[in-house]
Amino acid sequence: MTRLSAKRLFGFVAAAVLLAVQPAHAQSILRDAETEQLLNDMSAPLITAAGLRPRDVQIVLVNDDSINAFVAGGQVVFVHSGTLQAATSANEVQGVIAHELGHIAGGHVPLGGAAGKEATGITLVSLLVGVATMLAGGGAAGAGVMAAGQQAAMGKYLAFSRAQEASTDAAGAKYLATAGITGKGYLSFFKKMQQLEYRYGITRKVEFLLDHPVSSERIANLTEAMETDKAWNKPSDPAIEERFKRVQAKLDGYLLPPAQALQKYPEGDDSIYAHYARAYAWHRSGYPAKADAEGAALLRAKPDDPYFQEIVGQILLEAGKPKAALAPLKAATEGSRSNPLIATTYGHALIATEDPANYPVARQILRVAVARDDRNPFAWQQLGTIYELTGDDARAALATAERASMTGDARTAVSRARYAMAGIPKNTPDWIRAQDIAMTAQDTVDTEKKKKK
């Protein structure tokens, strides 16, 4: 799937060949325990159907309100938050994920890179010929050569991309069928895309400008095969759909402008979803009492729900009440089987109490959190803080090195890792980890220096 926008569809220049997908590191990633668990559970049968292992594939939520999903190398599917918010059902999102898994299983990212290089080569040749023509005095002719070369390069690349998308559409349908999941959501999501195309006036007449087939063609190609599949009339998993509605409400409350969220979920609405959305919206608006009331309503409905306990604790913590936040966050951590994201928030609350008696527990919880999920910079920051507060400067430096390495700050990673090695007993696991970071980060620094020469 690709983002639909007039600029993306019609504003092509030669550089677009190299920028077909925005790098993942340039995106803002959203981390939420409940949302990640849902995405993992709803994608697991599809990942297996694609011949991959669920433990090897990550579904990552990107903070972007556009309807989009993409892969950018490795076994990672990036889904924009706008896709979840615009979807009518979890089954629609499963269709999106199934499609992106087709790109991974088909090895399309490496293939796309090769196609891009080929197209770029064509463009560069045309530029050289065009410049030579212009220098010889034929300015208009030279410009024409350059424009024609760029158009040929882009046409070749886009034709390749459209072929990939068509094969991936079929792969997505196959994975849904193999997993025994109805394809109704897959088709209904394409119909949403079709409505967006109509809005921008996109028809088959301009298909040569697109990096994917028009949605009407995709729908036509998939409908017959999917309607005859034995899973076509099978209802989508009701438990997954219920969880999806909760996640949608949470995202709305967290991401929409508060006034818009409150309009979508008015105070007269006593559903779980409305309380969830309003708890975040009121909290973001600076109305702690109203946010607390919504959290209390959630706990009255489901006292043992770890995600409801989490939001109540989070609101209290961010309102400057860390001691009051401890009980719900502890319950959330235990109820979620020490989910690393929730445990990190609990560890943060323990530190925020500024009570040294809480520091040993915070240290233990945060060490477990980073061991189970080492891609959370905030967790490393909190672990570094607790090390510093307890006088372990060497491991505080190691935590900083971990965070710097993760965020691409190679110079800080090198210096902090070397400081850690000087203070941690040699050949222990922490010392070996510090050595690994120092060596890897130094290689990055050296490579950057060579590029600048």
PDB file of N, CA, C and O in Angstrom, residues 166-230:
ATOM      1  N   ALA A 166       0.780  -5.888  -7.845  1.00  0.00           N
ATOM      2  CA  ALA A 166      -0.237  -6.828  -8.306  1.00  0.00           C
ATOM      3  C   ALA A 166       0.039  -8.231  -7.785  1.00  0.00           C
ATOM      4  O   ALA A 166      -0.880  -8.931  -7.317  1.00  0.00           O
ATOM      5  N   SER A 167       1.308  -8.659  -7.833  1.00  0.00           N
ATOM      6  CA  SER A 167       1.639 -10.001  -7.330  1.00  0.00           C
ATOM      7  C   SER A 167       1.457 -10.074  -5.821  1.00  0.00           C
ATOM      8  O   SER A 167       1.062 -11.113  -5.274  1.00  0.00           O
ATOM      9  N   THR A 168       1.719  -8.957  -5.135  1.00  0.00           N
ATOM     10  CA  THR A 168       1.573  -8.936  -3.683  1.00  0.00           C
ATOM     11  C   THR A 168       0.107  -8.932  -3.277  1.00  0.00           C
ATOM     12  O   THR A 168      -0.252  -9.483  -2.235  1.00  0.00           O
ATOM     13  N   ASP A 169      -0.751  -8.310  -4.072  1.00  0.00           N
ATOM     14  CA  ASP A 169      -2.193  -8.391  -3.812  1.00  0.00           C
ATOM     15  C   ASP A 169      -2.633  -9.852  -3.767  1.00  0.00           C
ATOM     16  O   ASP A 169      -3.361 -10.276  -2.863  1.00  0.00           O
ATOM     17  N   ALA A 170      -2.180 -10.621  -4.754  1.00  0.00           N
ATOM     18  CA  ALA A 170      -2.553 -12.036  -4.823  1.00  0.00           C
ATOM     19  C   ALA A 170      -1.965 -12.811  -3.654  1.00  0.00           C
ATOM     20  O   ALA A 170      -2.621 -13.698  -3.085  1.00  0.00           O
ATOM     21  N   ALA A 171      -0.736 -12.469  -3.274  1.00  0.00           N
ATOM     22  CA  ALA A 171      -0.115 -13.150  -2.135  1.00  0.00           C
ATOM     23  C   ALA A 171      -0.900 -12.888  -0.852  1.00  0.00           C
ATOM     24  O   ALA A 171      -1.135 -13.798  -0.052  1.00  0.00           O
ATOM     25  N   GLY A 172      -1.313 -11.637  -0.657  1.00  0.00           N
ATOM     26  CA  GLY A 172      -2.098 -11.297   0.526  1.00  0.00           C
ATOM     27  C   GLY A 172      -3.382 -12.096   0.596  1.00  0.00           C
ATOM     28  O   GLY A 172      -3.778 -12.592   1.664  1.00  0.00           O
ATOM     29  N   ALA A 173      -4.054 -12.239  -0.541  1.00  0.00           N
ATOM     30  CA  ALA A 173      -5.294 -13.026  -0.590  1.00  0.00           C
ATOM     31  C   ALA A 173      -5.014 -14.488  -0.237  1.00  0.00           C
ATOM     32  O   ALA A 173      -5.799 -15.137   0.477  1.00  0.00           O
ATOM     33  N   LYS A 174      -3.894 -15.000  -0.712  1.00  0.00           N
ATOM     34  CA  LYS A 174      -3.521 -16.389  -0.423  1.00  0.00           C
ATOM     35  C   LYS A 174      -3.274 -16.591   1.067  1.00  0.00           C
ATOM     36  O   LYS A 174      -3.722 -17.583   1.655  1.00  0.00           O
ATOM     37  N   TYR A 175      -2.589 -15.640   1.697  1.00  0.00           N
ATOM     38  CA  TYR A 175      -2.288 -15.783   3.125  1.00  0.00           C
ATOM     39  C   TYR A 175      -3.572 -15.738   3.953  1.00  0.00           C
ATOM     40  O   TYR A 175      -3.714 -16.484   4.929  1.00  0.00           O
ATOM     41  N   LEU A 176      -4.493 -14.871   3.592  1.00  0.00           N
ATOM     42  CA  LEU A 176      -5.771 -14.802   4.300  1.00  0.00           C
ATOM     43  C   LEU A 176      -6.509 -16.134   4.184  1.00  0.00           C
ATOM     44  O   LEU A 176      -7.034 -16.658   5.173  1.00  0.00           O
ATOM     45  N   ALA A 177      -6.542 -16.686   2.975  1.00  0.00           N
ATOM     46  CA  ALA A 177      -7.238 -17.955   2.760  1.00  0.00           C
ATOM     47  C   ALA A 177      -6.572 -19.087   3.545  1.00  0.00           C
ATOM     48  O   ALA A 177      -7.254 -19.895   4.189  1.00  0.00           O
ATOM     49  N   THR A 178      -5.250 -19.137   3.504  1.00  0.00           N
ATOM     50  CA  THR A 178      -4.519 -20.189   4.220  1.00  0.00           C
ATOM     51  C   THR A 178      -4.744 -20.099   5.722  1.00  0.00           C
ATOM     52  O   THR A 178      -4.849 -21.116   6.417  1.00  0.00           O
ATOM     53  N   ALA A 179      -4.849 -18.865   6.231  1.00  0.00           N
ATOM     54  CA  ALA A 179      -5.068 -18.661   7.665  1.00  0.00           C
ATOM     55  C   ALA A 179      -6.527 -18.833   8.064  1.00  0.00           C
ATOM     56  O   ALA A 179      -6.854 -18.771   9.252  1.00  0.00           O
ATOM     57  N   GLY A 180      -7.407 -19.046   7.082  1.00  0.00           N
ATOM     58  CA  GLY A 180      -8.831 -19.197   7.373  1.00  0.00           C
ATOM     59  C   GLY A 180      -9.493 -17.903   7.796  1.00  0.00           C
ATOM     60  O   GLY A 180     -10.453 -17.896   8.572  1.00  0.00           O
ATOM     61  N   ILE A 181      -8.996 -16.774   7.276  1.00  0.00           N
ATOM     62  CA  ILE A 181      -9.528 -15.443   7.608  1.00  0.00           C
ATOM     63  C   ILE A 181     -10.246 -14.880   6.382  1.00  0.00           C
ATOM     64  O   ILE A 181      -9.710 -14.918   5.269  1.00  0.00           O
ATOM     65  N   THR A 182     -11.425 -14.377   6.571  1.00  0.00           N
ATOM     66  CA  THR A 182     -12.190 -13.831   5.457  1.00  0.00           C
ATOM     67  C   THR A 182     -11.463 -12.689   4.770  1.00  0.00           C
ATOM     68  O   THR A 182     -10.773 -11.896   5.413  1.00  0.00           O
ATOM     69  N   GLY A 183     -11.641 -12.628   3.455  1.00  0.00           N
ATOM     70  CA  GLY A 183     -11.027 -11.552   2.678  1.00  0.00           C
ATOM     71  C   GLY A 183     -11.928 -10.356   2.485  1.00  0.00           C
ATOM     72  O   GLY A 183     -11.597  -9.440   1.719  1.00  0.00           O
ATOM     73  N   LYS A 184     -13.081 -10.340   3.173  1.00  0.00           N
ATOM     74  CA  LYS A 184     -14.006  -9.217   2.996  1.00  0.00           C
ATOM     75  C   LYS A 184     -13.367  -7.889   3.384  1.00  0.00           C
ATOM     76  O   LYS A 184     -13.563  -6.869   2.728  1.00  0.00           O
ATOM     77  N   GLY A 185     -12.593  -7.905   4.467  1.00  0.00           N
ATOM     78  CA  GLY A 185     -11.935  -6.679   4.894  1.00  0.00           C
ATOM     79  C   GLY A 185     -10.882  -6.219   3.901  1.00  0.00           C
ATOM     80  O   GLY A 185     -10.668  -5.014   3.713  1.00  0.00           O
ATOM     81  N   TYR A 186     -10.224  -7.176   3.270  1.00  0.00           N
ATOM     82  CA  TYR A 186      -9.207  -6.854   2.259  1.00  0.00           C
ATOM     83  C   TYR A 186      -9.835  -6.053   1.124  1.00  0.00           C
ATOM     84  O   TYR A 186      -9.339  -4.994   0.725  1.00  0.00           O
ATOM     85  N   LEU A 187     -10.964  -6.555   0.613  1.00  0.00           N
ATOM     86  CA  LEU A 187     -11.633  -5.864  -0.481  1.00  0.00           C
ATOM     87  C   LEU A 187     -12.242  -4.539  -0.036  1.00  0.00           C
ATOM     88  O   LEU A 187     -12.187  -3.545  -0.763  1.00  0.00           O
ATOM     89  N   SER A 188     -12.818  -4.513   1.159  1.00  0.00           N
ATOM     90  CA  SER A 188     -13.445  -3.267   1.610  1.00  0.00           C
ATOM     91  C   SER A 188     -12.410  -2.182   1.834  1.00  0.00           C
ATOM     92  O   SER A 188     -12.682  -0.990   1.633  1.00  0.00           O
ATOM     93  N   PHE A 189     -11.187  -2.569   2.215  1.00  0.00           N
ATOM     94  CA  PHE A 189     -10.147  -1.560   2.376  1.00  0.00           C
ATOM     95  C   PHE A 189      -9.716  -1.008   1.021  1.00  0.00           C
ATOM     96  O   PHE A 189      -9.473   0.186   0.872  1.00  0.00           O
ATOM     97  N   PHE A 190      -9.632  -1.885   0.006  1.00  0.00           N
ATOM     98  CA  PHE A 190      -9.324  -1.400  -1.335  1.00  0.00           C
ATOM     99  C   PHE A 190     -10.406  -0.432  -1.827  1.00  0.00           C
ATOM    100  O   PHE A 190     -10.118   0.517  -2.560  1.00  0.00           O
ATOM    101  N   LYS A 191     -11.649  -0.677  -1.412  1.00  0.00           N
ATOM    102  CA  LYS A 191     -12.722   0.241  -1.812  1.00  0.00           C
ATOM    103  C   LYS A 191     -12.555   1.603  -1.149  1.00  0.00           C
ATOM    104  O   LYS A 191     -12.903   2.634  -1.734  1.00  0.00           O
ATOM    105  N   LYS A 192     -12.029   1.626   0.083  1.00  0.00           N
ATOM    106  CA  LYS A 192     -11.708   2.900   0.707  1.00  0.00           C
ATOM    107  C   LYS A 192     -10.638   3.638  -0.100  1.00  0.00           C
ATOM    108  O   LYS A 192     -10.722   4.849  -0.320  1.00  0.00           O
ATOM    109  N   MET A 193      -9.625   2.893  -0.530  1.00  0.00           N
ATOM    110  CA  MET A 193      -8.583   3.485  -1.352  1.00  0.00           C
ATOM    111  C   MET A 193      -9.152   3.990  -2.674  1.00  0.00           C
ATOM    112  O   MET A 193      -8.752   5.038  -3.188  1.00  0.00           O
ATOM    113  N   GLN A 194     -10.114   3.242  -3.209  1.00  0.00           N
ATOM    114  CA  GLN A 194     -10.743   3.647  -4.460  1.00  0.00           C
ATOM    115  C   GLN A 194     -11.460   4.991  -4.301  1.00  0.00           C
ATOM    116  O   GLN A 194     -11.390   5.856  -5.188  1.00  0.00           O
ATOM    117  N   GLN A 195     -12.113   5.183  -3.157  1.00  0.00           N
ATOM    118  CA  GLN A 195     -12.782   6.462  -2.918  1.00  0.00           C
ATOM    119  C   GLN A 195     -11.780   7.608  -2.861  1.00  0.00           C
ATOM    120  O   GLN A 195     -12.051   8.712  -3.351  1.00  0.00           O
ATOM    121  N   LEU A 196     -10.607   7.359  -2.275  1.00  0.00           N
ATOM    122  CA  LEU A 196      -9.570   8.385  -2.249  1.00  0.00           C
ATOM    123  C   LEU A 196      -9.079   8.696  -3.660  1.00  0.00           C
ATOM    124  O   LEU A 196      -8.809   9.852  -4.004  1.00  0.00           O
ATOM    125  N   GLU A 197      -8.963   7.665  -4.484  1.00  0.00           N
ATOM    126  CA  GLU A 197      -8.544   7.882  -5.869  1.00  0.00           C
ATOM    127  C   GLU A 197      -9.566   8.725  -6.616  1.00  0.00           C
ATOM    128  O   GLU A 197      -9.199   9.626  -7.395  1.00  0.00           O
ATOM    129  N   TYR A 198     -10.836   8.450  -6.393  1.00  0.00           N
ATOM    130  CA  TYR A 198     -11.873   9.266  -7.022  1.00  0.00           C
ATOM    131  C   TYR A 198     -11.740  10.729  -6.597  1.00  0.00           C
ATOM    132  O   TYR A 198     -11.920  11.651  -7.402  1.00  0.00           O
ATOM    133  N   ARG A 199     -11.417  10.930  -5.309  1.00  0.00           N
ATOM    134  CA  ARG A 199     -11.296  12.293  -4.789  1.00  0.00           C
ATOM    135  C   ARG A 199     -10.204  13.065  -5.525  1.00  0.00           C
ATOM    136  O   ARG A 199     -10.317  14.255  -5.774  1.00  0.00           O
ATOM    137  N   TYR A 200      -9.119  12.351  -5.871  1.00  0.00           N
ATOM    138  CA  TYR A 200      -8.010  13.003  -6.555  1.00  0.00           C
ATOM    139  C   TYR A 200      -8.115  12.902  -8.077  1.00  0.00           C
ATOM    140  O   TYR A 200      -7.202  13.311  -8.793  1.00  0.00           O
ATOM    141  N   GLY A 201      -9.213  12.326  -8.564  1.00  0.00           N
ATOM    142  CA  GLY A 201      -9.385  12.226 -10.004  1.00  0.00           C
ATOM    143  C   GLY A 201      -8.477  11.214 -10.650  1.00  0.00           C
ATOM    144  O   GLY A 201      -8.094  11.362 -11.819  1.00  0.00           O
ATOM    145  N   ILE A 202      -8.118  10.160  -9.911  1.00  0.00           N
ATOM    146  CA  ILE A 202      -7.202   9.158 -10.441  1.00  0.00           C
ATOM    147  C   ILE A 202      -8.003   8.056 -11.132  1.00  0.00           C
ATOM    148  O   ILE A 202      -8.881   7.439 -10.530  1.00  0.00           O
ATOM    149  N   THR A 203      -7.701   7.813 -12.381  1.00  0.00           N
ATOM    150  CA  THR A 203      -8.353   6.761 -13.155  1.00  0.00           C
ATOM    151  C   THR A 203      -7.281   5.965 -13.892  1.00  0.00           C
ATOM    152  O   THR A 203      -6.093   6.264 -13.810  1.00  0.00           O
ATOM    153  N   ARG A 204      -7.700   4.972 -14.653  1.00  0.00           N
ATOM    154  CA  ARG A 204      -6.736   4.167 -15.405  1.00  0.00           C
ATOM    155  C   ARG A 204      -6.012   4.995 -16.457  1.00  0.00           C
ATOM    156  O   ARG A 204      -4.957   4.619 -16.947  1.00  0.00           O
ATOM    157  N   LYS A 205      -6.578   6.161 -16.793  1.00  0.00           N
ATOM    158  CA  LYS A 205      -5.932   7.018 -17.788  1.00  0.00           C
ATOM    159  C   LYS A 205      -4.576   7.527 -17.311  1.00  0.00           C
ATOM    160  O   LYS A 205      -3.717   7.882 -18.119  1.00  0.00           O
ATOM    161  N   VAL A 206      -4.391   7.605 -15.986  1.00  0.00           N
ATOM    162  CA  VAL A 206      -3.124   8.114 -15.455  1.00  0.00           C
ATOM    163  C   VAL A 206      -2.360   7.008 -14.735  1.00  0.00           C
ATOM    164  O   VAL A 206      -1.454   7.275 -13.964  1.00  0.00           O
ATOM    165  N   GLU A 207      -2.695   5.755 -15.021  1.00  0.00           N
ATOM    166  CA  GLU A 207      -2.057   4.650 -14.299  1.00  0.00           C
ATOM    167  C   GLU A 207      -0.545   4.635 -14.499  1.00  0.00           C
ATOM    168  O   GLU A 207       0.204   4.226 -13.620  1.00  0.00           O
ATOM    169  N   PHE A 208      -0.085   5.114 -15.661  1.00  0.00           N
ATOM    170  CA  PHE A 208       1.353   5.102 -15.918  1.00  0.00           C
ATOM    171  C   PHE A 208       2.111   6.010 -14.957  1.00  0.00           C
ATOM    172  O   PHE A 208       3.334   5.916 -14.838  1.00  0.00           O
ATOM    173  N   LEU A 209       1.400   6.904 -14.239  1.00  0.00           N
ATOM    174  CA  LEU A 209       2.042   7.779 -13.265  1.00  0.00           C
ATOM    175  C   LEU A 209       2.081   7.166 -11.867  1.00  0.00           C
ATOM    176  O   LEU A 209       2.641   7.755 -10.953  1.00  0.00           O
ATOM    177  N   LEU A 210       1.475   6.000 -11.704  1.00  0.00           N
ATOM    178  CA  LEU A 210       1.321   5.422 -10.371  1.00  0.00           C
ATOM    179  C   LEU A 210       2.337   4.317 -10.114  1.00  0.00           C
ATOM    180  O   LEU A 210       2.806   3.645 -11.040  1.00  0.00           O
ATOM    181  N   ASP A 211       2.670   4.131  -8.819  1.00  0.00           N
ATOM    182  CA  ASP A 211       3.545   3.017  -8.454  1.00  0.00           C
ATOM    183  C   ASP A 211       2.738   1.803  -8.012  1.00  0.00           C
ATOM    184  O   ASP A 211       3.277   0.859  -7.443  1.00  0.00           O
ATOM    185  N   HIS A 212       1.437   1.793  -8.235  1.00  0.00           N
ATOM    186  CA  HIS A 212       0.577   0.658  -7.926  1.00  0.00           C
ATOM    187  C   HIS A 212      -0.592   0.658  -8.903  1.00  0.00           C
ATOM    188  O   HIS A 212      -0.929   1.702  -9.481  1.00  0.00           O
ATOM    189  N   PRO A 213      -1.253  -0.483  -9.136  1.00  0.00           N
ATOM    190  CA  PRO A 213      -2.433  -0.484 -10.000  1.00  0.00           C
ATOM    191  C   PRO A 213      -3.548   0.325  -9.354  1.00  0.00           C
ATOM    192  O   PRO A 213      -3.605   0.462  -8.128  1.00  0.00           O
ATOM    193  N   VAL A 214      -4.465   0.863 -10.163  1.00  0.00           N
ATOM    194  CA  VAL A 214      -5.605   1.572  -9.595  1.00  0.00           C
ATOM    195  C   VAL A 214      -6.459   0.571  -8.826  1.00  0.00           C
ATOM    196  O   VAL A 214      -6.500  -0.626  -9.140  1.00  0.00           O
ATOM    197  N   SER A 215      -7.159   1.059  -7.796  1.00  0.00           N
ATOM    198  CA  SER A 215      -7.876   0.148  -6.895  1.00  0.00           C
ATOM    199  C   SER A 215      -8.991  -0.610  -7.591  1.00  0.00           C
ATOM    200  O   SER A 215      -9.281  -1.757  -7.234  1.00  0.00           O
ATOM    201  N   SER A 216      -9.633  -0.007  -8.583  1.00  0.00           N
ATOM    202  CA  SER A 216     -10.710  -0.709  -9.290  1.00  0.00           C
ATOM    203  C   SER A 216     -10.177  -1.972  -9.956  1.00  0.00           C
ATOM    204  O   SER A 216     -10.830  -3.026  -9.964  1.00  0.00           O
ATOM    205  N   GLU A 217      -8.972  -1.885 -10.502  1.00  0.00           N
ATOM    206  CA  GLU A 217      -8.351  -3.054 -11.131  1.00  0.00           C
ATOM    207  C   GLU A 217      -7.984  -4.097 -10.088  1.00  0.00           C
ATOM    208  O   GLU A 217      -8.182  -5.306 -10.288  1.00  0.00           O
ATOM    209  N   ARG A 218      -7.493  -3.644  -8.936  1.00  0.00           N
ATOM    210  CA  ARG A 218      -7.112  -4.581  -7.879  1.00  0.00           C
ATOM    211  C   ARG A 218      -8.341  -5.311  -7.352  1.00  0.00           C
ATOM    212  O   ARG A 218      -8.303  -6.521  -7.100  1.00  0.00           O
ATOM    213  N   ILE A 219      -9.428  -4.570  -7.169  1.00  0.00           N
ATOM    214  CA  ILE A 219     -10.670  -5.177  -6.678  1.00  0.00           C
ATOM    215  C   ILE A 219     -11.177  -6.220  -7.659  1.00  0.00           C
ATOM    216  O   ILE A 219     -11.573  -7.330  -7.277  1.00  0.00           O
ATOM    217  N   ALA A 220     -11.161  -5.875  -8.952  1.00  0.00           N
ATOM    218  CA  ALA A 220     -11.638  -6.799  -9.978  1.00  0.00           C
ATOM    219  C   ALA A 220     -10.798  -8.067 -10.023  1.00  0.00           C
ATOM    220  O   ALA A 220     -11.324  -9.178 -10.172  1.00  0.00           O
ATOM    221  N   ASN A 221      -9.488  -7.918  -9.865  1.00  0.00           N
ATOM    222  CA  ASN A 221      -8.602  -9.077  -9.928  1.00  0.00           C
ATOM    223  C   ASN A 221      -8.771 -10.013  -8.738  1.00  0.00           C
ATOM    224  O   ASN A 221      -8.547 -11.224  -8.848  1.00  0.00           O
ATOM    225  N   LEU A 222      -9.165  -9.460  -7.584  1.00  0.00           N
ATOM    226  CA  LEU A 222      -9.227 -10.261  -6.364  1.00  0.00           C
ATOM    227  C   LEU A 222     -10.608 -10.808  -6.041  1.00  0.00           C
ATOM    228  O   LEU A 222     -10.736 -11.836  -5.370  1.00  0.00           O
ATOM    229  N   THR A 223     -11.651 -10.143  -6.516  1.00  0.00           N
ATOM    230  CA  THR A 223     -13.008 -10.455  -6.054  1.00  0.00           C
ATOM    231  C   THR A 223     -13.405 -11.904  -6.295  1.00  0.00           C
ATOM    232  O   THR A 223     -13.851 -12.606  -5.369  1.00  0.00           O
ATOM    233  N   GLU A 224     -13.280 -12.389  -7.523  1.00  0.00           N
ATOM    234  CA  GLU A 224     -13.759 -13.736  -7.841  1.00  0.00           C
ATOM    235  C   GLU A 224     -13.064 -14.798  -7.000  1.00  0.00           C
ATOM    236  O   GLU A 224     -13.713 -15.680  -6.423  1.00  0.00           O
ATOM    237  N   ALA A 225     -11.735 -14.696  -6.900  1.00  0.00           N
ATOM    238  CA  ALA A 225     -10.989 -15.707  -6.141  1.00  0.00           C
ATOM    239  C   ALA A 225     -11.357 -15.676  -4.664  1.00  0.00           C
ATOM    240  O   ALA A 225     -11.511 -16.732  -4.026  1.00  0.00           O
ATOM    241  N   MET A 226     -11.540 -14.479  -4.121  1.00  0.00           N
ATOM    242  CA  MET A 226     -11.803 -14.379  -2.692  1.00  0.00           C
ATOM    243  C   MET A 226     -13.233 -14.778  -2.358  1.00  0.00           C
ATOM    244  O   MET A 226     -13.493 -15.379  -1.311  1.00  0.00           O
ATOM    245  N   GLU A 227     -14.181 -14.453  -3.219  1.00  0.00           N
ATOM    246  CA  GLU A 227     -15.580 -14.792  -2.943  1.00  0.00           C
ATOM    247  C   GLU A 227     -15.834 -16.289  -2.995  1.00  0.00           C
ATOM    248  O   GLU A 227     -16.795 -16.777  -2.400  1.00  0.00           O
ATOM    249  N   THR A 228     -14.985 -17.023  -3.701  1.00  0.00           N
ATOM    250  CA  THR A 228     -15.146 -18.482  -3.768  1.00  0.00           C
ATOM    251  C   THR A 228     -14.332 -19.211  -2.701  1.00  0.00           C
ATOM    252  O   THR A 228     -14.434 -20.435  -2.574  1.00  0.00           O
ATOM    253  N   ASP A 229     -13.556 -18.465  -1.928  1.00  0.00           N
ATOM    254  CA  ASP A 229     -12.769 -19.086  -0.858  1.00  0.00           C
ATOM    255  C   ASP A 229     -13.699 -19.516   0.273  1.00  0.00           C
ATOM    256  O   ASP A 229     -14.680 -18.836   0.595  1.00  0.00           O
ATOM    257  N   LYS A 230     -13.377 -20.639   0.897  1.00  0.00           N
ATOM    258  CA  LYS A 230     -14.255 -21.192   1.936  1.00  0.00           C
ATOM    259  C   LYS A 230     -14.327 -20.299   3.176  1.00  0.00           C
ATOM    260  O   LYS A 230     -15.254 -20.426   3.978  1.00  0.00           O
TER     261      LYS A 230
END
